[in-house]
Amino acid sequence: MPKPLNTEEQGRTARVLDHPVRVIKGVGLKVAKALESKGFSTVGDLLFNLPLGYLDRRGGHRISELSAGKYASFRAEALDYREVRYGRRKVFHAVFADETGRVLAKWFRFGRWLKERFAPGKTYLVSGKPVLFSGVLELHHPEVEPADQEAEGRILPRYPEVSGIAAGTFRRIMEEVVAAIVPLIPETIPRKVLDHLGLKGLRESFRETHFPTAEPPDDVLSHPFIKRLIFEELFFLELALAMSRREIKSHPGFTVLKDDKFLARVGRLLPFRLTGAQKRVMREIAGDLASSSPMNRLLQGDVGSGKTVCALLCALMVINAGKTAVLMAPTEVLAFQHFYNIGPLAEELNIPLVLLTSSIPRAEKHEALGTLAEEKPALAVGTHALIQDRVSFGSLGLVVIDEQHRFGVLQRARLRLKGRERPDDPAPHVLVMTATPIPRTLAMTLYGDLDLSVIDELPPGRLPVETTILPPARRREAYELMSRELARKKRSYVVYPLVEGSEKLEMKDVTSMAEELARIFPQTEVGVLHGRLDAREKRRVMEMLRSGRVGILVATTVVEVGLDVPEATVMLIEHPERFGLAQLHQLRGRVGRAKDPSHCVLIHDGRGDAAQRLSIFASTTDGFVLAEEDLKIRGPGELAGIRQHGALDMKLSILLRDVSLLKTARRAAMALVEKDPGLEKPAHRHIREILKKKTEEKLQIMHTA
Ligand code: ADP
Ligand code: MG
């Protein structure tokens, strides 16, 4: 048992997990690069990369015991190995034998390193999952290492593959990390609390998770050491939320009293009456605004449920009370749309309306910044450009974030600091909106510092969008549908998936598709929209679509979120297999936004991995059902908008199965914050350090515009 560190040592070692992977003995430039490309840039990343499973090499299996699909590890002699040609492909074969039998191993991808690994007659440790191939068991891409004392007689971790690094090498790196780094890691949770919660120590947990001394249970949930590591992540997440909750409450807010006369006037200017759900949400918002602490609310409502008007009314209330309101959208296209939709109303009410995105002309930007810096109230619409450092606000009263799931998780904190020159200035109200139906447990975690409002009712008269999966050979039918809709003055979207790293190609796809469609549909103009267009062109295309001059819009996923053209009735999706359910749901949400029957057509041959997902999608328009399915398929990280490598995802999925661990973490975090609100006591200083670092990471905003 190492002796406890004193405070100064703790401060120093708090960042031990942040050391770059290069400090590890045996990790040179090349290996470091390979690790970094997989998202492992610090030793902490490596330590939180949980094994997929373990290889039990204490006893070793026999070849005669192998059975299909069951992971096994055995000691065997390499009898024969060579390259075998199958037409133009080369496959590497190796035959292994022990006294109980022999088995063939195959590599379909291999390099010289593989051949060099073998020497005739030598003994190897072979591990892998046998498959049945024409009735015979064989191994594909097994792990093969020379049998030596070191690897044998132990339980070894099995990690997700990192290309460019052999499994054995990766394991040796981990061994080095565990040996050299883990002893330096300070315990974050007091022993007494750990005992009380029945949790293991941190160092011990890292060690036993990566190199167990006893056979670990199959189920991660009953693995006490992994449980501690998951707890560690949850604890810091909850701690961040608890601190932020406390922080918000400690600031004075800006009180907006309800002005019924003003609201009635605005109500008369709206083209429709609010639904019951929208009215309820407005009451909740008005309650927040009227209180003395800042609003911090999440507004959740399925696509097309009418969140924008709630945000707008909220903004107008704040402006009417003399403060500036900001509406932040995740894409430029969406910002333009809000700008145009709000324009007439703002004019009618005599409110200065400002547009700010990164690509608007310099002069316009300059003017916008000037208006925002004034103390007079204004309404600002834009992208994340709105919260960049250069922007300063004369009197910021409200920040609305549309489509929250497209932004990073904890960057709200940064927003809250915006517009406050002095620490005792009132903090702006914050309203975040999302169409992602987040399961409750997850919402409680990720948005635990927010109050929740839900719009659970669609505006009247909406028809469910009819969804069809059409094989490419029957594409004509989709065109006929589009043609009929054009004749009724309706519009269609044709969407292509965004393929990372091949933007040029994709632009070509979109452009050449538009040219072809222009030939097929001489009765209308065909517009093109993608992220690379400049702001002016984007605006022009959007306007033409809105006015009906453009009847067909060919686009990349820039149209995915928020776009609202009520006359659009057809959404044609090319390569739907490349989209997740949540994305498809968003895309489909672009049509059926008024009373006309609308259609979503997926061009797909019904084969392959995606077929099932697409048929689930076609069978329901319920966002909650799709979110649950998405959760099963992709894991919660994606769903919640946290794009990180596997570890957190895995923790979150475990969390969904085991809410009690989350609750424990939450209680421990709240207790700590209650006892030491600023985490200023010497014993908590290293916790504050770690928290600070984690929060900084998560404050990074995803740039999607
Ligand atoms: P989302 O919640 O997806 O952001 P929007 O706010 O864009 O949805 O609203 C979708 C469409 O429904 C818009 O065209 C909007 O004008 C319209 N809408 C919103 N509320 C109502 C309502 N109460 N009655 C009729 N139409 C409405
Ligand atoms: Mg919207």
PDB file of C-alpha atoms in Angstrom, residues 254-499:
ATOM      1  CA  PHE A 254     -32.513  39.676 -14.871  1.00  0.00           C
ATOM      2  CA  THR A 255     -36.172  39.737 -13.913  1.00  0.00           C
ATOM      3  CA  VAL A 256     -38.649  40.014 -16.787  1.00  0.00           C
ATOM      4  CA  LEU A 257     -42.178  40.689 -15.671  1.00  0.00           C
ATOM      5  CA  LYS A 258     -44.977  39.358 -17.839  1.00  0.00           C
ATOM      6  CA  ASP A 259     -46.445  42.091 -20.027  1.00  0.00           C
ATOM      7  CA  ASP A 260     -49.847  40.765 -21.102  1.00  0.00           C
ATOM      8  CA  LYS A 261     -50.608  43.685 -23.358  1.00  0.00           C
ATOM      9  CA  PHE A 262     -47.404  43.182 -25.301  1.00  0.00           C
ATOM     10  CA  LEU A 263     -47.956  39.435 -25.574  1.00  0.00           C
ATOM     11  CA  ALA A 264     -51.482  39.944 -26.874  1.00  0.00           C
ATOM     12  CA  ARG A 265     -50.130  42.304 -29.521  1.00  0.00           C
ATOM     13  CA  VAL A 266     -47.506  39.758 -30.599  1.00  0.00           C
ATOM     14  CA  GLY A 267     -50.124  37.002 -30.570  1.00  0.00           C
ATOM     15  CA  ARG A 268     -52.212  38.932 -33.096  1.00  0.00           C
ATOM     16  CA  LEU A 269     -49.208  39.125 -35.415  1.00  0.00           C
ATOM     17  CA  LEU A 270     -48.658  35.357 -35.446  1.00  0.00           C
ATOM     18  CA  PRO A 271     -50.242  33.434 -38.333  1.00  0.00           C
ATOM     19  CA  PHE A 272     -51.553  30.707 -35.994  1.00  0.00           C
ATOM     20  CA  ARG A 273     -52.667  30.052 -32.434  1.00  0.00           C
ATOM     21  CA  LEU A 274     -50.370  28.285 -30.027  1.00  0.00           C
ATOM     22  CA  THR A 275     -51.078  24.650 -29.266  1.00  0.00           C
ATOM     23  CA  GLY A 276     -51.867  23.623 -25.694  1.00  0.00           C
ATOM     24  CA  ALA A 277     -48.347  22.299 -25.273  1.00  0.00           C
ATOM     25  CA  GLN A 278     -46.794  25.503 -26.567  1.00  0.00           C
ATOM     26  CA  LYS A 279     -48.924  27.531 -24.157  1.00  0.00           C
ATOM     27  CA  ARG A 280     -47.828  25.374 -21.247  1.00  0.00           C
ATOM     28  CA  VAL A 281     -44.187  25.794 -22.223  1.00  0.00           C
ATOM     29  CA  MET A 282     -44.656  29.558 -22.441  1.00  0.00           C
ATOM     30  CA  ARG A 283     -46.070  29.608 -18.920  1.00  0.00           C
ATOM     31  CA  GLU A 284     -43.010  27.707 -17.676  1.00  0.00           C
ATOM     32  CA  ILE A 285     -40.678  30.081 -19.474  1.00  0.00           C
ATOM     33  CA  ALA A 286     -42.516  33.164 -18.215  1.00  0.00           C
ATOM     34  CA  GLY A 287     -42.185  31.796 -14.680  1.00  0.00           C
ATOM     35  CA  ASP A 288     -38.415  31.473 -15.095  1.00  0.00           C
ATOM     36  CA  LEU A 289     -38.057  34.938 -16.547  1.00  0.00           C
ATOM     37  CA  ALA A 290     -40.025  36.492 -13.711  1.00  0.00           C
ATOM     38  CA  SER A 291     -37.889  34.915 -11.000  1.00  0.00           C
ATOM     39  CA  SER A 292     -34.765  36.494  -9.602  1.00  0.00           C
ATOM     40  CA  SER A 293     -32.295  33.825 -10.777  1.00  0.00           C
ATOM     41  CA  PRO A 294     -31.458  33.179 -14.423  1.00  0.00           C
ATOM     42  CA  MET A 295     -33.497  30.748 -16.499  1.00  0.00           C
ATOM     43  CA  ASN A 296     -31.694  27.575 -17.443  1.00  0.00           C
ATOM     44  CA  ARG A 297     -34.179  25.495 -19.385  1.00  0.00           C
ATOM     45  CA  LEU A 298     -34.175  22.704 -21.944  1.00  0.00           C
ATOM     46  CA  LEU A 299     -37.035  22.719 -24.421  1.00  0.00           C
ATOM     47  CA  GLN A 300     -37.578  19.330 -25.963  1.00  0.00           C
ATOM     48  CA  GLY A 301     -40.015  18.709 -28.807  1.00  0.00           C
ATOM     49  CA  ASP A 302     -40.048  16.451 -31.834  1.00  0.00           C
ATOM     50  CA  VAL A 303     -39.233  17.843 -35.271  1.00  0.00           C
ATOM     51  CA  GLY A 304     -41.966  20.156 -36.454  1.00  0.00           C
ATOM     52  CA  SER A 305     -43.582  20.539 -33.038  1.00  0.00           C
ATOM     53  CA  GLY A 306     -43.098  24.313 -33.128  1.00  0.00           C
ATOM     54  CA  LYS A 307     -40.218  25.104 -30.810  1.00  0.00           C
ATOM     55  CA  THR A 308     -39.099  28.175 -32.753  1.00  0.00           C
ATOM     56  CA  VAL A 309     -42.150  30.238 -31.959  1.00  0.00           C
ATOM     57  CA  CYS A 310     -41.681  29.566 -28.228  1.00  0.00           C
ATOM     58  CA  ALA A 311     -38.096  30.732 -28.443  1.00  0.00           C
ATOM     59  CA  LEU A 312     -39.161  33.781 -30.392  1.00  0.00           C
ATOM     60  CA  LEU A 313     -41.850  34.748 -27.893  1.00  0.00           C
ATOM     61  CA  CYS A 314     -39.351  34.307 -25.087  1.00  0.00           C
ATOM     62  CA  ALA A 315     -36.874  36.536 -26.934  1.00  0.00           C
ATOM     63  CA  LEU A 316     -39.498  39.191 -27.525  1.00  0.00           C
ATOM     64  CA  MET A 317     -40.420  39.243 -23.841  1.00  0.00           C
ATOM     65  CA  VAL A 318     -36.797  39.863 -22.934  1.00  0.00           C
ATOM     66  CA  ILE A 319     -36.386  42.535 -25.590  1.00  0.00           C
ATOM     67  CA  ASN A 320     -39.608  44.220 -24.504  1.00  0.00           C
ATOM     68  CA  ALA A 321     -38.027  44.448 -21.049  1.00  0.00           C
ATOM     69  CA  GLY A 322     -35.002  46.242 -22.494  1.00  0.00           C
ATOM     70  CA  LYS A 323     -32.386  43.532 -23.084  1.00  0.00           C
ATOM     71  CA  THR A 324     -30.818  41.926 -26.130  1.00  0.00           C
ATOM     72  CA  ALA A 325     -31.730  38.349 -27.080  1.00  0.00           C
ATOM     73  CA  VAL A 326     -29.602  35.951 -29.095  1.00  0.00           C
ATOM     74  CA  LEU A 327     -30.818  32.978 -31.130  1.00  0.00           C
ATOM     75  CA  MET A 328     -27.993  30.620 -31.973  1.00  0.00           C
ATOM     76  CA  ALA A 329     -28.389  27.929 -34.635  1.00  0.00           C
ATOM     77  CA  PRO A 330     -25.976  25.101 -35.452  1.00  0.00           C
ATOM     78  CA  THR A 331     -25.782  25.871 -39.175  1.00  0.00           C
ATOM     79  CA  GLU A 332     -25.626  28.968 -41.283  1.00  0.00           C
ATOM     80  CA  VAL A 333     -28.564  27.857 -43.402  1.00  0.00           C
ATOM     81  CA  LEU A 334     -30.687  27.586 -40.294  1.00  0.00           C
ATOM     82  CA  ALA A 335     -29.546  30.992 -39.059  1.00  0.00           C
ATOM     83  CA  PHE A 336     -30.583  32.562 -42.369  1.00  0.00           C
ATOM     84  CA  GLN A 337     -33.952  30.914 -42.121  1.00  0.00           C
ATOM     85  CA  HIS A 338     -34.607  32.267 -38.650  1.00  0.00           C
ATOM     86  CA  PHE A 339     -33.468  35.665 -39.862  1.00  0.00           C
ATOM     87  CA  TYR A 340     -35.932  35.676 -42.749  1.00  0.00           C
ATOM     88  CA  ASN A 341     -38.819  34.242 -40.802  1.00  0.00           C
ATOM     89  CA  ILE A 342     -38.451  36.708 -37.989  1.00  0.00           C
ATOM     90  CA  GLY A 343     -37.808  39.699 -40.258  1.00  0.00           C
ATOM     91  CA  PRO A 344     -41.388  40.934 -40.835  1.00  0.00           C
ATOM     92  CA  LEU A 345     -42.370  40.489 -37.206  1.00  0.00           C
ATOM     93  CA  ALA A 346     -39.293  42.342 -35.973  1.00  0.00           C
ATOM     94  CA  GLU A 347     -40.054  45.166 -38.366  1.00  0.00           C
ATOM     95  CA  GLU A 348     -43.650  45.363 -37.246  1.00  0.00           C
ATOM     96  CA  LEU A 349     -42.523  45.552 -33.613  1.00  0.00           C
ATOM     97  CA  ASN A 350     -39.717  47.967 -34.413  1.00  0.00           C
ATOM     98  CA  ILE A 351     -36.952  45.711 -33.069  1.00  0.00           C
ATOM     99  CA  PRO A 352     -33.452  45.892 -34.583  1.00  0.00           C
ATOM    100  CA  LEU A 353     -32.708  42.447 -36.085  1.00  0.00           C
ATOM    101  CA  VAL A 354     -29.094  41.417 -36.553  1.00  0.00           C
ATOM    102  CA  LEU A 355     -27.574  38.491 -38.460  1.00  0.00           C
ATOM    103  CA  LEU A 356     -24.165  37.175 -37.477  1.00  0.00           C
ATOM    104  CA  THR A 357     -22.454  34.141 -38.987  1.00  0.00           C
ATOM    105  CA  SER A 358     -18.819  33.559 -39.827  1.00  0.00           C
ATOM    106  CA  SER A 359     -19.175  34.016 -43.575  1.00  0.00           C
ATOM    107  CA  ILE A 360     -21.323  37.118 -43.958  1.00  0.00           C
ATOM    108  CA  PRO A 361     -19.623  40.105 -45.646  1.00  0.00           C
ATOM    109  CA  ARG A 362     -17.216  42.077 -43.501  1.00  0.00           C
ATOM    110  CA  ALA A 363     -19.192  45.320 -43.574  1.00  0.00           C
ATOM    111  CA  GLU A 364     -22.359  43.551 -42.484  1.00  0.00           C
ATOM    112  CA  LYS A 365     -20.488  41.854 -39.692  1.00  0.00           C
ATOM    113  CA  HIS A 366     -19.023  45.119 -38.537  1.00  0.00           C
ATOM    114  CA  GLU A 367     -22.424  46.705 -38.373  1.00  0.00           C
ATOM    115  CA  ALA A 368     -23.865  43.729 -36.495  1.00  0.00           C
ATOM    116  CA  LEU A 369     -21.104  43.850 -33.893  1.00  0.00           C
ATOM    117  CA  GLY A 370     -21.746  47.560 -33.458  1.00  0.00           C
ATOM    118  CA  THR A 371     -25.439  47.038 -32.811  1.00  0.00           C
ATOM    119  CA  LEU A 372     -24.788  44.277 -30.300  1.00  0.00           C
ATOM    120  CA  ALA A 373     -22.306  46.358 -28.373  1.00  0.00           C
ATOM    121  CA  GLU A 374     -24.910  49.059 -27.826  1.00  0.00           C
ATOM    122  CA  GLU A 375     -27.017  49.092 -24.740  1.00  0.00           C
ATOM    123  CA  LYS A 376     -30.233  49.275 -26.751  1.00  0.00           C
ATOM    124  CA  PRO A 377     -32.049  45.935 -27.031  1.00  0.00           C
ATOM    125  CA  ALA A 378     -31.811  43.950 -30.270  1.00  0.00           C
ATOM    126  CA  LEU A 379     -32.554  40.505 -31.575  1.00  0.00           C
ATOM    127  CA  ALA A 380     -29.494  38.668 -32.900  1.00  0.00           C
ATOM    128  CA  VAL A 381     -29.692  35.530 -35.021  1.00  0.00           C
ATOM    129  CA  GLY A 382     -26.629  33.523 -36.009  1.00  0.00           C
ATOM    130  CA  THR A 383     -24.288  30.606 -35.525  1.00  0.00           C
ATOM    131  CA  HIS A 384     -21.586  29.991 -32.940  1.00  0.00           C
ATOM    132  CA  ALA A 385     -19.945  33.121 -34.368  1.00  0.00           C
ATOM    133  CA  LEU A 386     -22.258  34.867 -31.903  1.00  0.00           C
ATOM    134  CA  ILE A 387     -20.370  33.649 -28.883  1.00  0.00           C
ATOM    135  CA  GLN A 388     -16.870  34.121 -30.132  1.00  0.00           C
ATOM    136  CA  ASP A 389     -14.551  36.279 -28.148  1.00  0.00           C
ATOM    137  CA  ARG A 390     -14.728  39.296 -30.421  1.00  0.00           C
ATOM    138  CA  VAL A 391     -18.431  39.707 -29.836  1.00  0.00           C
ATOM    139  CA  SER A 392     -19.306  41.875 -26.911  1.00  0.00           C
ATOM    140  CA  PHE A 393     -22.822  42.615 -25.783  1.00  0.00           C
ATOM    141  CA  GLY A 394     -24.094  45.885 -24.397  1.00  0.00           C
ATOM    142  CA  SER A 395     -26.929  44.238 -22.517  1.00  0.00           C
ATOM    143  CA  LEU A 396     -27.379  40.526 -23.086  1.00  0.00           C
ATOM    144  CA  GLY A 397     -30.572  39.184 -21.524  1.00  0.00           C
ATOM    145  CA  LEU A 398     -31.194  35.839 -23.241  1.00  0.00           C
ATOM    146  CA  VAL A 399     -29.364  33.175 -25.188  1.00  0.00           C
ATOM    147  CA  VAL A 400     -31.376  30.591 -27.109  1.00  0.00           C
ATOM    148  CA  ILE A 401     -29.509  27.603 -28.507  1.00  0.00           C
ATOM    149  CA  ASP A 402     -31.417  25.839 -31.247  1.00  0.00           C
ATOM    150  CA  GLU A 403     -30.762  22.143 -31.875  1.00  0.00           C
ATOM    151  CA  GLN A 404     -28.617  21.774 -28.781  1.00  0.00           C
ATOM    152  CA  HIS A 405     -27.600  18.240 -29.730  1.00  0.00           C
ATOM    153  CA  ARG A 406     -25.467  19.613 -32.515  1.00  0.00           C
ATOM    154  CA  PHE A 407     -23.288  21.490 -30.069  1.00  0.00           C
ATOM    155  CA  GLY A 408     -20.914  20.204 -27.419  1.00  0.00           C
ATOM    156  CA  VAL A 409     -22.243  19.122 -24.084  1.00  0.00           C
ATOM    157  CA  LEU A 410     -21.134  21.610 -21.502  1.00  0.00           C
ATOM    158  CA  GLN A 411     -20.474  24.727 -23.514  1.00  0.00           C
ATOM    159  CA  ARG A 412     -23.527  26.359 -21.990  1.00  0.00           C
ATOM    160  CA  ALA A 413     -21.291  27.509 -19.161  1.00  0.00           C
ATOM    161  CA  ARG A 414     -19.386  29.673 -21.577  1.00  0.00           C
ATOM    162  CA  LEU A 415     -22.565  31.257 -22.822  1.00  0.00           C
ATOM    163  CA  ARG A 416     -23.592  32.145 -19.376  1.00  0.00           C
ATOM    164  CA  LEU A 417     -20.414  34.113 -18.865  1.00  0.00           C
ATOM    165  CA  LYS A 418     -21.056  36.073 -22.036  1.00  0.00           C
ATOM    166  CA  GLY A 419     -22.390  39.567 -21.548  1.00  0.00           C
ATOM    167  CA  ARG A 420     -21.214  39.875 -17.979  1.00  0.00           C
ATOM    168  CA  GLU A 421     -18.429  42.383 -17.622  1.00  0.00           C
ATOM    169  CA  ARG A 422     -18.451  42.357 -13.856  1.00  0.00           C
ATOM    170  CA  PRO A 423     -19.004  39.256 -11.732  1.00  0.00           C
ATOM    171  CA  ASP A 424     -22.093  40.729 -10.095  1.00  0.00           C
ATOM    172  CA  ASP A 425     -23.818  41.587 -13.378  1.00  0.00           C
ATOM    173  CA  PRO A 426     -26.986  39.568 -13.888  1.00  0.00           C
ATOM    174  CA  ALA A 427     -26.360  36.404 -15.914  1.00  0.00           C
ATOM    175  CA  PRO A 428     -28.360  36.018 -19.123  1.00  0.00           C
ATOM    176  CA  HIS A 429     -31.248  33.599 -19.287  1.00  0.00           C
ATOM    177  CA  VAL A 430     -30.508  30.434 -21.241  1.00  0.00           C
ATOM    178  CA  LEU A 431     -32.964  28.361 -23.252  1.00  0.00           C
ATOM    179  CA  VAL A 432     -31.698  25.322 -25.151  1.00  0.00           C
ATOM    180  CA  MET A 433     -33.831  23.460 -27.644  1.00  0.00           C
ATOM    181  CA  THR A 434     -33.531  19.978 -29.015  1.00  0.00           C
ATOM    182  CA  ALA A 435     -35.573  17.619 -31.136  1.00  0.00           C
ATOM    183  CA  THR A 436     -33.687  14.599 -29.833  1.00  0.00           C
ATOM    184  CA  PRO A 437     -35.960  12.685 -27.521  1.00  0.00           C
ATOM    185  CA  ILE A 438     -33.491  11.845 -24.810  1.00  0.00           C
ATOM    186  CA  PRO A 439     -34.351   8.978 -22.494  1.00  0.00           C
ATOM    187  CA  ARG A 440     -34.908  10.255 -18.978  1.00  0.00           C
ATOM    188  CA  THR A 441     -31.854   8.763 -17.317  1.00  0.00           C
ATOM    189  CA  LEU A 442     -29.618  10.186 -19.967  1.00  0.00           C
ATOM    190  CA  ALA A 443     -31.314  13.575 -19.811  1.00  0.00           C
ATOM    191  CA  MET A 444     -30.821  13.632 -16.076  1.00  0.00           C
ATOM    192  CA  THR A 445     -27.117  13.103 -16.593  1.00  0.00           C
ATOM    193  CA  LEU A 446     -26.314  15.230 -19.569  1.00  0.00           C
ATOM    194  CA  TYR A 447     -28.713  18.028 -18.870  1.00  0.00           C
ATOM    195  CA  GLY A 448     -28.850  17.588 -15.115  1.00  0.00           C
ATOM    196  CA  ASP A 449     -28.370  21.294 -14.551  1.00  0.00           C
ATOM    197  CA  LEU A 450     -31.380  22.257 -16.658  1.00  0.00           C
ATOM    198  CA  ASP A 451     -35.099  22.451 -16.052  1.00  0.00           C
ATOM    199  CA  LEU A 452     -37.086  20.566 -18.642  1.00  0.00           C
ATOM    200  CA  SER A 453     -40.052  21.637 -20.785  1.00  0.00           C
ATOM    201  CA  VAL A 454     -41.605  19.314 -23.342  1.00  0.00           C
ATOM    202  CA  ILE A 455     -43.785  20.024 -26.372  1.00  0.00           C
ATOM    203  CA  ASP A 456     -45.638  16.756 -26.744  1.00  0.00           C
ATOM    204  CA  GLU A 457     -48.209  17.831 -29.294  1.00  0.00           C
ATOM    205  CA  LEU A 458     -47.924  18.677 -32.984  1.00  0.00           C
ATOM    206  CA  PRO A 459     -49.721  21.679 -34.490  1.00  0.00           C
ATOM    207  CA  PRO A 460     -53.200  20.716 -35.681  1.00  0.00           C
ATOM    208  CA  GLY A 461     -53.820  19.053 -39.020  1.00  0.00           C
ATOM    209  CA  ARG A 462     -50.428  17.445 -39.509  1.00  0.00           C
ATOM    210  CA  LEU A 463     -50.429  14.186 -41.443  1.00  0.00           C
ATOM    211  CA  PRO A 464     -47.756  11.578 -40.814  1.00  0.00           C
ATOM    212  CA  VAL A 465     -45.190  11.554 -43.595  1.00  0.00           C
ATOM    213  CA  GLU A 466     -45.566   8.492 -45.803  1.00  0.00           C
ATOM    214  CA  THR A 467     -42.243   6.678 -46.070  1.00  0.00           C
ATOM    215  CA  THR A 468     -41.303   4.368 -48.964  1.00  0.00           C
ATOM    216  CA  ILE A 469     -38.178   2.351 -49.659  1.00  0.00           C
ATOM    217  CA  LEU A 470     -37.670   2.323 -53.403  1.00  0.00           C
ATOM    218  CA  PRO A 471     -35.056   0.208 -55.210  1.00  0.00           C
ATOM    219  CA  PRO A 472     -32.835   2.235 -57.563  1.00  0.00           C
ATOM    220  CA  ALA A 473     -34.444   0.570 -60.583  1.00  0.00           C
ATOM    221  CA  ARG A 474     -37.757   2.189 -59.666  1.00  0.00           C
ATOM    222  CA  ARG A 475     -36.364   5.692 -59.235  1.00  0.00           C
ATOM    223  CA  ARG A 476     -38.763   6.892 -61.959  1.00  0.00           C
ATOM    224  CA  GLU A 477     -41.671   6.499 -59.562  1.00  0.00           C
ATOM    225  CA  ALA A 478     -40.081   8.973 -57.207  1.00  0.00           C
ATOM    226  CA  TYR A 479     -39.623  11.410 -60.079  1.00  0.00           C
ATOM    227  CA  GLU A 480     -43.250  11.007 -61.073  1.00  0.00           C
ATOM    228  CA  LEU A 481     -44.251  11.820 -57.512  1.00  0.00           C
ATOM    229  CA  MET A 482     -42.037  14.908 -57.516  1.00  0.00           C
ATOM    230  CA  SER A 483     -43.554  15.949 -60.819  1.00  0.00           C
ATOM    231  CA  ARG A 484     -47.104  15.689 -59.470  1.00  0.00           C
ATOM    232  CA  GLU A 485     -46.134  17.710 -56.415  1.00  0.00           C
ATOM    233  CA  LEU A 486     -44.496  20.365 -58.595  1.00  0.00           C
ATOM    234  CA  ALA A 487     -47.730  20.709 -60.511  1.00  0.00           C
ATOM    235  CA  ARG A 488     -49.387  21.491 -57.168  1.00  0.00           C
ATOM    236  CA  LYS A 489     -46.717  24.146 -56.471  1.00  0.00           C
ATOM    237  CA  LYS A 490     -45.015  21.955 -53.862  1.00  0.00           C
ATOM    238  CA  ARG A 491     -41.282  21.468 -53.449  1.00  0.00           C
ATOM    239  CA  SER A 492     -38.912  18.525 -53.121  1.00  0.00           C
ATOM    240  CA  TYR A 493     -35.561  17.906 -51.472  1.00  0.00           C
ATOM    241  CA  VAL A 494     -33.034  15.427 -52.846  1.00  0.00           C
ATOM    242  CA  VAL A 495     -30.381  14.680 -50.232  1.00  0.00           C
ATOM    243  CA  TYR A 496     -26.932  13.158 -50.510  1.00  0.00           C
ATOM    244  CA  PRO A 497     -24.944  11.913 -47.512  1.00  0.00           C
ATOM    245  CA  LEU A 498     -21.828  13.671 -46.379  1.00  0.00           C
ATOM    246  CA  VAL A 499     -18.839  11.420 -46.723  1.00  0.00           C
TER     247      VAL A 499
END
